Amino acid sequence: MASASLLKTSPIINKTDFIKGQPIRQVSVVRCHPSPPSGITVRASSYADELVKTAKTIASPGRGILAMDESNATCGKRLDSIGLDNTEANRQAYRTLLVSAPGLGKYISGAILFEETLYQSTVDGKKIVDVLLGQNIVPGIKVDKGLVPLAGSNNESWCQGLDGLASRSAAYYQQGARFAKWRTVVSIPNGPSALAVKEAAWGLARYAAISQDNGLVPIVEPEILLDGEHNIDRTFEVAQKVWAEVFFYLAENNVMFEGILLKPSMVTPGAECKERATPAQVADYTLKLLHRRIPPAVPGIMAMEATLNLNAMNQSLNPWHVSFSYARALQNTCLKTWGGRPENVQAAQEALLTRASANSLAQLGKYTGEGESEEAKKGMFVKGYTY
Amino acid sequence: MSAFVGKYAEELIKNAKYIATPGKGILAADESTGTIGKRLSSINVENIEANRQALRQLLFTSPNALTYLSGVILFEETLYQKTSDGKPFVELLQEKKVVPGIKVDKGIVELAGTNGETTTQGFDSLGARCAEYYKAGARFAKWRAVLKIGPTEPSELSIQQNAQGLARYAIICQENGLVPIVEPEILTDGNHDIAKCAAATETVLAAVYKALNDHHVLLEGTLLKPNMVTPGSDSAKVAAEVIAEYTVTALRRTVPPAVPGIVFLSGGQSEEEATVNLNAMNKLEVVKPWTLSFSFGRALQQSTLKTWGGKKENVGKAQQAFLVRCKANSDATLGKYTGGSAGGAASESLFVSDYKY
């Protein structure tokens, strides 16, 4: 039975929406779903224009995403590392510190929140969402419900969270969120099995379609875990397979590519591999992967880890904006500087701004590493930045 | 599943990039003996080898026209033919830096159980044939898959079958040194609107690239030859800018930047229409990481054929007509075409319903 809904008519390029000479596309996504008796499934999301605009805003030059969506348990680990109890008050204090850093919006275009934070206020009673909007930062929300064992696989995981996702997403939208995040993983030492790859890709595609249906730009994140002794060529091989599946299923689910963002892991050797790779090599492999798998309609690629690699990747012109979505890389020094003391808040915020501005420069291909603090440098060369 | 990087990898990448040079495009002169017969009969010329040779010689010796071409697709017979002075066509083209290509498919057959949908033949000994063609000087190949739009078409079977066929053909070519032009043509026949064509095109291209990736095809060493996104042949026409927007959107959603060039087929469009549409696409101010160019058969040769009429005394004028179309399309790849190259024949629609090659 045909389920035709109203189709937007001819696409209009709105000349007032020029951003650096690139007009915002406004075209309804229509895909042919051939199944008897008669065929077209028309996708006409009422949020299409807004999704495109939001995605482009997040993917703006010189800016990236601050991932601050640690679950309560994970946040507890962070607080514990500076000797603080995992209470709501402490989580609130920490998140207040982050979102109130003056001028953060110059370097940060979006902030991913955990559900608790989306509904929280700052210590002085302002809604966190409102503080972010005031900073010109788009609020985002983690919507997945974590990884669980994948039955029938080689001890691999899959990501849960589709049940009730539509109504949850609608509620998050009401609360002010405009983008979502769903992190699934693929493990190379465990195969990966074809089953695990398919499940990861299909889950992402379903999540993306549901998000867009409810006004949220989905960040598509199939993380290929670093663990393992495999070399960079093996990572490259697996990444190509994963992304081919992801994009094919996204297409089958009628996801509008102009309204998504990607969060790929960079192509690096496994953490236990004896052959290391330089930032230039990582950039080279990663760019090749992106060129072979990512359609130009995707506005932004928000990569994980490493300022040096991000800088290397932005030395050439890319069809999509290549930026960052970092958690610890942005927060680490800030957290340590704060140590839970109110008198350290300003210094901690400065540390955050320093990392944010460094990554902003990397996004523009202009990062030099000059003037970095010892702490930050240490982080860069030891903690997962040596590939 | 990394891409296959065999002994020809660098050469494939280099050739694909060269064929995709902005300002240049492809002349599809690979009409099979049967098809060229139809062309010749339309100007009352007998379908014998001498005439087929004469037509191709006319095209390949057109003064200055070859500057606007980066490649010419040939039929097998033509690959081994010579000019009347005894110079192999392949050499003639190579001297002018035009890469010789070769049609390697063996036509389409119907898929039983479908409503007239087809699959493409030609796999038997394809590898060996490609190796022979490479020896003869060919450096790229072409394989035409055909799909159609209807109430239940393109069907899942047709999409999968044609996508897999294109992928298998593509990797075999790359194993043997030929850059595969991947051509999933969706026919214009029908009364559907442009949005439906866009949907079908996006679905088909997504499946094609999935198949290419699954078969380890090295995308940097391929070219794409898609249809433009247009309303059906029985529907009202739309402006070139609309065709450009829908087409470029569909491609931005499906074609990875690793692909160096997209060379459009003209389908049944008139010479002028095809040029104007290509021009509109290149004028669009949006990021297009691949060259947008042409691989035209009828849309380059129509006027030339009519002007020639099979008569020796008309060769010069016919070559002039050919040069005009080549330059016009070259300008179109740069977004610089200003029109006015349309003579009477150039505006003539070349649409033939349910076109059988």
XYZ file of C-alpha atoms in Angstrom:
744
model
C 0.000 0.000 0.000
C 1.416 3.292 -0.963
C 1.976 5.681 1.881
C 2.425 8.935 0.169
C 2.735 12.062 2.211
C 2.978 15.528 0.841
C 6.043 16.085 -1.167
C 7.834 19.415 -1.132
C 7.780 20.936 -4.576
C 10.683 22.371 -6.472
C 13.857 23.076 -4.556
C 14.704 26.695 -3.984
C 18.144 28.032 -3.397
C 17.619 30.824 -0.919
C 20.218 33.399 -1.864
C 20.086 34.996 1.571
C 21.415 31.842 3.119
C 24.818 32.027 1.509
C 27.591 30.856 3.699
C 30.939 31.453 2.031
C 29.326 31.270 -1.366
C 27.679 27.959 -0.647
C 23.905 28.209 -0.614
C 21.952 25.994 1.725
C 20.192 23.284 -0.181
C 16.523 22.914 0.455
C 15.375 19.758 -1.227
C 13.048 17.166 0.126
C 14.484 13.724 0.232
C 12.543 11.427 -2.002
C 13.506 7.845 -2.483
C 11.896 5.221 -4.577
C 10.778 2.295 -2.454
C 9.800 -0.265 -5.016
C 7.450 -2.773 -3.414
C 4.145 -4.005 -4.835
C 1.486 -2.920 -5.446
C 2.671 0.608 -5.962
C 5.923 2.041 -5.057
C 6.950 5.357 -3.681
C 7.713 5.919 -0.051
C 8.073 9.596 0.213
C 10.118 11.064 2.977
C 9.049 14.577 3.779
C 10.482 15.566 7.121
C 9.020 18.809 8.368
C 12.362 19.463 9.990
C 14.402 19.209 6.781
C 15.385 22.875 6.546
C 16.208 23.166 10.219
C 18.310 20.010 10.168
C 20.382 21.318 7.287
C 20.858 24.670 8.997
C 21.806 23.105 12.341
C 24.268 20.708 10.750
C 25.927 23.557 8.872
C 26.069 25.694 12.029
C 27.788 22.945 13.977
C 30.171 22.388 11.088
C 31.253 26.029 10.920
C 34.906 26.960 10.322
C 37.128 27.185 13.385
C 34.648 25.450 15.666
C 33.976 21.959 16.944
C 32.045 19.954 19.486
C 32.605 19.678 23.215
C 31.513 16.204 24.279
C 30.380 16.464 27.871
C 27.861 13.645 27.814
C 29.549 11.333 30.315
C 26.946 9.125 31.955
C 26.666 9.532 35.724
C 28.851 6.498 36.233
C 31.565 7.763 33.908
C 31.354 11.277 35.304
C 31.822 9.671 38.681
C 35.181 8.324 37.532
C 36.265 11.775 36.419
C 35.213 13.377 39.705
C 36.860 10.588 41.631
C 40.160 11.311 39.888
C 40.184 14.737 41.550
C 38.941 13.437 44.863
C 35.279 14.446 44.572
C 32.162 12.435 45.368
C 29.817 11.555 42.544
C 26.840 13.674 43.642
C 24.407 15.609 41.524
C 25.658 18.827 43.051
C 29.222 18.086 42.011
C 28.188 17.066 38.527
C 26.173 20.266 38.322
C 29.091 22.350 39.560
C 31.445 20.813 37.025
C 29.062 21.209 34.110
C 28.305 24.784 35.148
C 32.026 25.498 35.037
C 32.269 24.113 31.521
C 29.294 25.820 29.910
C 29.993 29.184 31.536
C 33.560 29.550 30.287
C 33.473 33.067 28.828
C 33.589 33.174 25.057
C 33.496 29.411 24.697
C 31.174 29.788 21.732
C 34.034 31.229 19.715
C 35.603 27.757 19.489
C 32.736 25.449 20.300
C 29.699 25.128 18.057
C 27.922 22.294 19.870
C 27.942 20.589 23.246
C 26.755 17.023 23.757
C 24.939 16.556 27.038
C 23.884 13.602 29.105
C 20.155 13.435 29.835
C 20.530 14.690 33.400
C 22.397 17.761 32.225
C 19.823 18.591 29.535
C 17.274 19.077 32.298
C 19.658 20.682 34.806
C 20.254 24.267 35.781
C 23.528 25.913 36.648
C 24.425 26.565 40.266
C 22.923 30.063 39.890
C 19.638 28.688 38.619
C 19.821 29.269 34.866
C 18.898 26.391 32.558
C 22.068 24.852 31.154
C 20.447 24.742 27.750
C 19.833 28.485 27.921
C 23.407 29.191 28.971
C 24.630 27.247 25.949
C 22.277 29.062 23.601
C 23.463 32.338 25.072
C 27.002 31.254 24.203
C 25.946 30.482 20.631
C 26.472 26.782 21.263
C 23.958 24.218 19.989
C 22.877 21.761 22.701
C 23.037 18.085 21.800
C 21.994 14.923 23.601
C 23.365 11.411 23.908
C 20.468 9.090 23.044
C 21.945 5.616 22.990
C 21.563 3.290 25.961
C 24.986 1.810 25.904
C 26.688 -1.304 24.611
C 25.662 -4.853 25.434
C 26.934 -8.256 24.263
C 25.892 -9.232 20.757
C 24.488 -12.775 20.803
C 25.870 -15.007 18.087
C 28.928 -12.853 17.540
C 32.549 -13.307 18.443
C 32.204 -11.678 21.881
C 31.340 -8.398 20.261
C 28.913 -5.662 21.319
C 25.978 -3.865 19.881
C 24.400 -0.570 20.840
C 20.943 -0.381 22.406
C 18.447 2.493 22.444
C 15.928 2.240 19.620
C 12.910 1.431 21.794
C 10.918 4.578 22.397
C 13.614 6.604 20.674
C 11.106 8.610 18.671
C 9.226 9.935 21.705
C 12.431 10.480 23.659
C 13.882 12.442 20.772
C 10.732 14.539 20.515
C 10.959 15.310 24.227
C 14.640 16.225 23.940
C 13.788 18.529 21.055
C 11.148 20.219 23.234
C 13.778 20.710 25.915
C 16.075 22.464 23.459
C 18.346 19.781 22.043
C 18.994 20.050 18.314
C 21.414 17.223 17.676
C 21.921 13.719 18.961
C 24.721 11.253 19.442
C 24.778 7.458 19.300
C 28.022 5.625 19.761
C 28.411 2.077 18.571
C 31.685 0.158 18.399
C 33.472 -2.317 16.198
C 36.375 -4.407 17.476
C 39.134 -5.534 15.153
C 40.724 -8.188 17.409
C 37.299 -9.854 17.544
C 36.986 -10.001 13.765
C 35.038 -7.903 13.310
C 32.339 -10.352 12.302
C 30.046 -9.471 9.404
C 27.192 -9.658 11.899
C 28.713 -7.049 14.203
C 29.436 -4.685 11.334
C 25.927 -5.044 9.901
C 24.335 -4.499 13.290
C 26.449 -1.438 13.996
C 25.612 0.069 10.615
C 21.931 -0.790 10.706
C 21.469 0.490 14.275
C 23.094 3.779 13.303
C 20.877 4.066 10.256
C 17.677 3.475 12.251
C 18.763 5.935 14.927
C 19.622 8.526 12.285
C 16.257 8.227 10.544
C 14.344 8.476 13.826
C 16.407 11.451 14.973
C 15.778 13.389 11.790
C 12.090 12.597 12.008
C 12.063 14.348 15.377
C 14.171 17.384 14.570
C 17.553 16.204 15.807
C 20.670 16.149 13.625
C 22.170 12.696 14.175
C 25.895 12.392 14.717
C 26.764 9.037 13.197
C 29.526 7.410 15.227
C 30.779 3.879 14.452
C 33.897 3.814 16.597
C 36.513 1.336 15.546
C 38.196 0.566 18.850
C 41.880 1.248 19.207
C 42.560 -1.970 21.125
C 44.581 -4.536 19.265
C 47.907 -5.358 17.659
C 46.736 -4.795 14.109
C 48.562 -2.396 11.823
C 47.221 0.696 10.116
C 46.448 -1.136 6.859
C 44.155 -3.503 8.689
C 42.377 -0.603 10.358
C 42.015 1.004 6.929
C 40.493 -2.170 5.523
C 37.959 -2.521 8.325
C 37.093 1.170 8.244
C 36.332 1.015 4.522
C 33.989 -1.919 5.066
C 32.249 -0.306 8.036
C 31.662 2.994 6.277
C 30.427 1.329 3.096
C 27.799 -0.492 5.169
C 26.921 2.593 7.178
C 26.259 4.744 4.152
C 24.355 2.069 2.313
C 21.985 1.534 5.240
C 21.642 5.258 5.835
C 20.529 5.534 2.207
C 18.118 2.624 2.578
C 16.619 4.318 5.615
C 16.065 7.505 3.633
C 18.320 9.577 5.838
C 18.986 13.072 4.474
C 22.755 13.423 4.256
C 22.731 17.208 4.297
C 21.367 16.925 7.837
C 23.809 14.542 9.498
C 27.285 14.783 10.969
C 29.839 12.023 11.206
C 32.159 11.072 14.019
C 34.649 8.597 12.622
C 37.658 7.300 14.481
C 40.894 8.226 12.774
C 42.701 5.476 10.883
C 45.604 4.469 13.107
C 47.485 1.306 14.036
C 46.065 -0.636 16.995
C 47.168 0.531 20.432
C 49.401 -2.530 20.887
C 50.864 -2.496 17.402
C 54.644 -2.174 17.314
C 54.616 -0.046 14.147
C 53.602 3.475 15.084
C 52.352 6.131 12.665
C 53.049 9.843 12.399
C 50.263 12.422 12.381
C 50.888 12.922 8.667
C 50.403 9.212 7.985
C 47.252 9.089 10.082
C 45.904 12.115 8.259
C 46.759 10.563 4.905
C 45.020 7.248 5.616
C 42.040 8.938 7.235
C 41.563 11.363 4.365
C 41.784 8.516 1.865
C 39.101 6.672 3.790
C 36.862 9.716 3.862
C 37.385 10.407 0.170
C 36.426 6.852 -0.694
C 33.344 6.606 1.492
C 31.819 9.962 2.425
C 29.462 11.678 -0.052
C 30.064 15.431 -0.291
C 26.490 16.136 0.819
C 27.574 15.450 4.409
C 28.400 18.873 5.865
C 30.689 17.918 8.717
C 33.059 15.314 10.007
C 33.711 15.725 13.722
C 36.687 13.518 14.418
C 37.821 12.045 17.662
C 41.227 12.566 19.188
C 44.369 14.507 18.589
C 44.903 18.061 17.719
C 48.016 17.301 15.652
C 46.156 14.887 13.398
C 43.252 17.292 12.973
C 45.701 19.951 11.945
C 47.318 17.632 9.391
C 43.907 16.793 7.947
C 43.035 20.407 7.429
C 46.112 21.200 5.375
C 44.152 20.387 2.233
C 40.767 21.507 1.050
C 38.065 18.976 1.838
C 34.517 18.775 0.493
C 33.184 18.432 4.056
C 34.117 20.439 7.102
C 36.588 18.404 9.177
C 36.532 19.308 12.825
C 36.603 17.860 16.314
C 34.292 16.326 18.867
C 36.389 15.889 21.955
C 35.730 14.977 25.555
C 38.894 14.288 27.535
C 41.089 16.105 25.032
C 39.240 19.286 25.946
C 38.367 18.611 29.565
C 41.373 16.865 31.030
C 43.518 19.835 32.006
C 40.436 21.829 32.970
C 39.254 19.123 35.367
C 42.637 18.806 37.026
C 42.989 22.573 37.372
C 39.569 22.863 39.004
C 40.141 20.090 41.529
C 36.682 20.818 42.884
C 37.589 24.217 44.341
C 35.496 27.341 43.589
C 38.610 29.513 43.673
C 40.032 27.518 40.771
C 37.022 27.935 38.505
C 38.447 30.790 36.477
C 41.786 29.105 35.908
C 40.011 25.898 34.959
C 37.855 27.736 32.449
C 40.973 29.306 30.970
C 42.485 25.866 30.551
C 39.352 24.751 28.719
C 39.463 27.788 26.475
C 43.136 27.156 25.721
C 42.436 23.613 24.525
C 39.369 24.773 22.639
C 41.244 27.512 20.847
C 44.112 25.173 19.970
C 41.670 22.805 18.339
C 39.961 25.696 16.656
C 43.297 26.546 15.057
C 43.771 22.908 14.073
C 40.405 23.007 12.346
C 41.707 25.916 10.321
C 44.950 24.049 9.634
C 46.910 26.617 11.607
C 47.926 24.791 14.765
C 51.627 24.954 15.617
C 51.882 23.629 19.173
C 53.736 26.729 20.297
C 53.109 27.855 23.809
C 51.386 24.684 24.904
C 51.646 23.908 28.590
C 53.630 20.884 29.717
C 50.457 19.206 30.919
C 48.787 19.605 27.558
C 51.878 18.427 25.718
C 52.155 15.421 27.950
C 48.572 14.566 27.169
C 49.315 14.858 23.508
C 52.324 12.586 23.306
C 51.374 9.887 25.717
C 47.681 9.492 26.110
C 46.544 7.835 22.935
C 48.197 10.460 20.759
C 51.065 8.165 19.854
C 49.629 5.870 17.310
C 37.904 -4.917 2.149
C 40.436 -2.437 1.032
C 40.406 -1.328 -2.546
C 42.331 -3.608 -4.897
C 45.657 -2.009 -5.645
C 47.125 -4.131 -8.441
C 49.969 -3.533 -10.847
C 47.982 -1.007 -12.876
C 46.810 1.076 -9.911
C 48.916 4.180 -10.526
C 48.211 4.132 -14.233
C 44.475 3.768 -13.637
C 44.457 6.729 -11.279
C 46.472 8.824 -13.705
C 44.291 7.965 -16.697
C 41.029 8.493 -14.848
C 42.239 11.869 -13.661
C 43.343 12.865 -17.138
C 40.037 11.867 -18.726
C 38.338 14.014 -16.082
C 40.327 17.130 -17.073
C 38.048 20.164 -16.817
C 37.386 21.546 -20.276
C 37.478 18.118 -21.876
C 35.060 15.249 -22.270
C 34.364 11.982 -24.005
C 33.007 11.236 -27.454
C 30.971 8.049 -27.306
C 31.542 6.625 -30.758
C 31.038 3.033 -29.706
C 27.794 2.288 -31.511
C 27.608 -1.417 -32.244
C 27.298 -2.471 -35.869
C 23.540 -2.778 -35.479
C 23.112 0.599 -33.864
C 25.389 2.487 -36.204
C 23.304 0.942 -38.967
C 20.298 2.845 -37.648
C 22.255 6.094 -37.675
C 23.508 5.523 -41.197
C 20.099 4.555 -42.482
C 18.686 7.802 -41.103
C 20.882 9.604 -43.623
C 20.382 6.973 -46.315
C 23.849 5.557 -46.082
C 24.506 1.839 -46.428
C 25.739 0.007 -43.330
C 29.005 -1.387 -44.684
C 32.427 -1.297 -43.100
C 33.703 1.358 -45.477
C 30.977 3.747 -44.433
C 31.407 3.011 -40.766
C 35.111 3.727 -41.230
C 34.371 6.899 -43.154
C 32.142 8.284 -40.431
C 34.631 7.611 -37.680
C 37.463 9.021 -39.763
C 35.422 12.162 -40.291
C 35.077 12.550 -36.542
C 38.645 11.696 -35.558
C 40.266 13.936 -38.131
C 38.089 16.970 -37.418
C 40.544 19.848 -37.169
C 40.825 21.180 -33.612
C 37.905 19.148 -32.295
C 40.111 16.669 -30.504
C 41.475 19.422 -28.226
C 38.154 19.326 -26.435
C 38.156 15.583 -25.989
C 40.042 13.576 -23.380
C 38.708 10.224 -24.546
C 36.783 8.429 -27.269
C 34.846 5.222 -26.682
C 35.197 2.811 -29.576
C 33.408 -0.307 -30.700
C 35.655 -3.332 -31.161
C 35.699 -3.053 -34.951
C 36.837 0.559 -34.778
C 39.646 -0.200 -32.330
C 41.368 -2.116 -35.097
C 40.463 0.191 -38.004
C 42.698 2.660 -39.825
C 42.325 5.948 -41.692
C 42.255 5.883 -45.480
C 46.001 6.704 -45.356
C 46.581 3.597 -43.327
C 47.102 5.133 -39.893
C 45.473 3.181 -37.059
C 42.696 5.202 -35.429
C 44.192 4.403 -32.053
C 47.477 6.053 -33.013
C 45.691 9.080 -34.418
C 43.893 9.572 -31.128
C 46.934 8.922 -28.981
C 48.936 11.532 -30.907
C 46.296 14.093 -30.043
C 46.323 13.041 -26.384
C 42.883 11.522 -26.647
C 42.648 8.297 -24.674
C 41.110 5.415 -26.636
C 38.381 3.517 -24.811
C 36.452 0.378 -25.658
C 32.887 -0.820 -25.170
C 33.145 -4.241 -23.570
C 29.556 -5.221 -22.814
C 27.566 -7.474 -25.115
C 24.213 -5.798 -24.863
C 21.221 -6.202 -22.588
C 18.762 -9.046 -22.082
C 15.487 -9.141 -20.182
C 15.214 -10.330 -16.613
C 12.527 -12.992 -16.585
C 9.756 -12.319 -14.122
C 10.138 -8.566 -14.266
C 8.221 -6.002 -16.246
C 10.736 -5.579 -19.026
C 13.741 -4.875 -16.839
C 17.147 -5.909 -18.076
C 20.618 -7.036 -17.173
C 23.810 -6.623 -19.171
C 25.781 -9.444 -20.779
C 29.502 -9.712 -21.429
C 31.352 -11.500 -18.620
C 32.625 -14.516 -20.534
C 36.354 -14.107 -21.066
C 36.032 -10.451 -20.150
C 39.426 -10.446 -18.469
C 41.158 -11.901 -21.517
C 39.343 -9.500 -23.827
C 40.328 -6.522 -21.701
C 43.953 -7.642 -21.783
C 43.768 -7.788 -25.584
C 42.180 -4.358 -25.781
C 44.883 -2.976 -23.508
C 47.491 -4.377 -25.925
C 45.680 -2.681 -28.794
C 45.974 0.675 -27.016
C 42.711 1.024 -25.104
C 43.050 2.476 -21.635
C 39.436 2.718 -20.496
C 36.286 0.683 -20.942
C 32.573 1.130 -20.884
C 29.700 -1.142 -19.815
C 26.146 0.072 -19.992
C 23.582 -1.092 -17.429
C 19.986 -0.048 -18.021
C 17.201 0.569 -15.519
C 13.770 2.044 -15.899
C 11.204 3.880 -13.826
C 7.709 2.494 -13.518
C 5.079 1.757 -10.886
C 7.195 -1.044 -9.436
C 10.467 -0.186 -11.151
C 13.342 -0.108 -10.681
C 12.813 -3.346 -8.773
C 15.152 -4.530 -6.050
C 16.240 -7.370 -8.358
C 17.091 -5.039 -11.201
C 19.009 -2.685 -8.934
C 21.029 -5.471 -7.310
C 21.673 -7.331 -10.535
C 22.851 -4.268 -12.428
C 24.902 -2.922 -9.538
C 26.657 -6.278 -9.091
C 27.223 -6.521 -12.830
C 28.820 -3.093 -12.964
C 31.032 -3.888 -9.993
C 32.227 -7.193 -11.410
C 32.941 -5.572 -14.767
C 34.779 -2.740 -13.052
C 37.186 -4.890 -11.067
C 37.955 -7.099 -14.075
C 38.837 -3.969 -16.054
C 41.111 -2.705 -13.314
C 42.874 -6.063 -13.116
C 43.704 -5.584 -16.791
C 44.707 -1.930 -16.926
C 41.472 -0.368 -18.147
C 39.717 2.451 -16.275
C 36.093 1.296 -16.018
C 33.401 3.844 -16.830
C 30.506 2.794 -14.633
C 27.232 3.500 -16.434
C 23.922 2.838 -14.638
C 21.521 4.491 -17.077
C 17.994 5.114 -15.860
C 15.868 5.624 -18.956
C 13.791 8.789 -19.275
C 10.733 6.903 -20.566
C 7.633 7.600 -18.503
C 5.370 10.281 -17.119
C 7.035 10.556 -13.746
C 8.174 13.883 -12.353
C 11.747 14.945 -11.685
C 11.495 14.087 -7.988
C 10.804 10.465 -8.806
C 13.780 10.369 -11.146
C 15.890 11.842 -8.349
C 14.716 9.189 -5.902
C 15.439 6.389 -8.340
C 18.827 7.829 -9.239
C 19.865 8.160 -5.601
C 18.722 4.632 -4.775
C 20.495 3.156 -7.782
C 23.738 5.060 -7.227
C 23.824 4.118 -3.529
C 23.522 0.457 -4.532
C 26.136 0.863 -7.273
C 28.726 2.335 -4.928
C 27.994 -0.285 -2.283
C 28.634 -2.970 -4.879
C 31.795 -1.281 -6.157
C 33.112 -1.096 -2.599
C 32.209 -4.715 -1.868
C 34.109 -5.787 -4.985
C 37.213 -3.812 -3.903
C 37.075 -1.487 -6.872
C 39.628 1.347 -6.634
C 37.331 4.352 -6.901
C 40.181 6.738 -7.785
C 40.601 4.701 -10.968
C 37.012 4.826 -12.172
C 34.631 7.277 -13.813
C 30.861 7.471 -13.454
C 28.502 7.858 -16.419
C 25.048 8.564 -14.986
C 21.862 9.962 -16.446
C 21.020 13.551 -15.631
C 18.061 13.856 -13.295
C 15.130 15.026 -15.415
C 11.361 14.636 -15.635
C 10.095 11.650 -17.604
C 9.857 11.880 -21.367
C 6.062 12.291 -21.161
C 6.186 14.974 -18.514
C 6.497 18.709 -18.808
C 10.026 19.962 -19.227
C 11.733 21.982 -16.537
C 14.448 24.621 -16.615
C 18.107 23.655 -16.882
C 18.742 25.108 -13.427
C 16.210 22.716 -11.929
C 17.798 19.752 -13.672
C 21.162 20.962 -12.453
C 20.033 21.219 -8.811
C 18.397 17.819 -8.693
C 21.269 16.152 -10.508
C 24.059 17.671 -8.451
C 22.152 16.991 -5.225
C 21.751 13.341 -6.162
C 25.446 13.051 -6.946
C 26.530 14.870 -3.779
C 24.514 12.338 -1.829
C 25.972 9.267 -3.463
C 29.330 9.747 -5.183
C 32.394 9.751 -2.926
C 35.018 12.436 -3.655
C 37.557 9.721 -4.531
C 35.862 9.442 -7.928
C 37.696 11.946 -10.164
C 35.045 12.541 -12.784
C 31.417 12.223 -13.690
C 30.736 12.112 -17.434
C 27.049 12.363 -18.198
C 25.187 10.443 -20.826
C 22.813 12.507 -22.907
C 19.951 9.972 -23.156
C 17.434 11.360 -25.593
C 18.239 15.006 -25.000
C 18.885 17.225 -28.000
C 22.443 18.406 -28.536
C 21.636 21.853 -27.225
C 19.651 20.665 -24.205
C 22.435 18.367 -23.099
C 24.988 21.168 -23.344
C 22.827 23.702 -21.564
C 22.070 21.301 -18.730
C 25.730 20.415 -18.282
C 26.570 24.093 -18.219
C 23.948 24.809 -15.555
C 25.430 22.097 -13.354
C 28.884 23.560 -13.592
C 27.582 26.990 -12.725
C 25.952 25.781 -9.502
C 27.707 27.287 -6.519
C 28.048 24.264 -4.348
C 30.995 22.006 -3.617
C 31.500 19.430 -6.370
C 34.643 17.420 -5.685
C 34.504 15.587 -9.041
C 34.671 17.062 -12.554
C 31.274 17.242 -14.242
C 31.711 16.551 -17.913
C 30.213 14.733 -20.867
C 30.286 11.360 -22.564
C 27.942 12.036 -25.416
C 27.104 9.950 -28.445
C 24.068 11.286 -30.194
C 24.361 14.669 -28.537
C 27.753 15.236 -30.179
C 27.169 13.563 -33.501
C 23.614 14.334 -34.555
C 24.230 17.545 -36.513
C 27.483 16.212 -37.850
C 25.787 13.119 -39.187
C 23.009 15.088 -40.871
C 25.457 17.557 -42.404
C 27.632 14.763 -43.777
C 24.784 12.778 -45.327
C 27.364 10.255 -46.466
C 28.830 12.610 -49.079
C 32.547 13.258 -49.380
C 31.974 16.874 -50.364
C 30.223 17.511 -47.058
C 33.023 16.234 -44.847
C 34.493 19.669 -44.190
C 31.171 21.201 -43.161
C 30.316 18.166 -41.084
C 33.612 18.431 -39.254
C 32.850 22.074 -38.593
C 29.542 21.108 -37.043
C 31.335 18.555 -34.911
C 33.873 21.107 -33.739
C 31.046 23.456 -32.736
C 29.437 20.825 -30.502
C 32.765 19.783 -28.978
C 33.663 23.347 -28.100
C 30.186 24.058 -26.755
C 30.370 21.087 -24.410
C 33.913 21.951 -23.394
C 32.649 25.396 -22.404
C 29.780 23.760 -20.554
C 32.194 21.780 -18.386
C 33.615 25.109 -17.278
C 30.232 26.759 -16.806
C 31.071 29.149 -19.622
C 28.609 28.168 -22.309
C 26.558 31.118 -23.473
C 24.388 29.334 -26.008
C 23.859 30.130 -29.631
C 25.586 27.074 -31.022
C 22.211 25.507 -31.630
C 21.480 25.162 -35.304
C 18.285 23.454 -36.389
C 19.520 19.936 -35.868
C 21.109 20.809 -32.543
C 17.735 21.538 -31.032
C 16.141 18.409 -32.320
C 15.131 15.986 -29.638
C 16.919 12.694 -29.896
C 14.448 10.865 -27.658
C 13.288 7.526 -28.944
C 10.766 5.729 -26.810
C 11.940 2.456 -25.256
C 15.276 2.923 -26.936
C 17.000 -0.299 -27.841
C 20.675 -0.036 -28.612
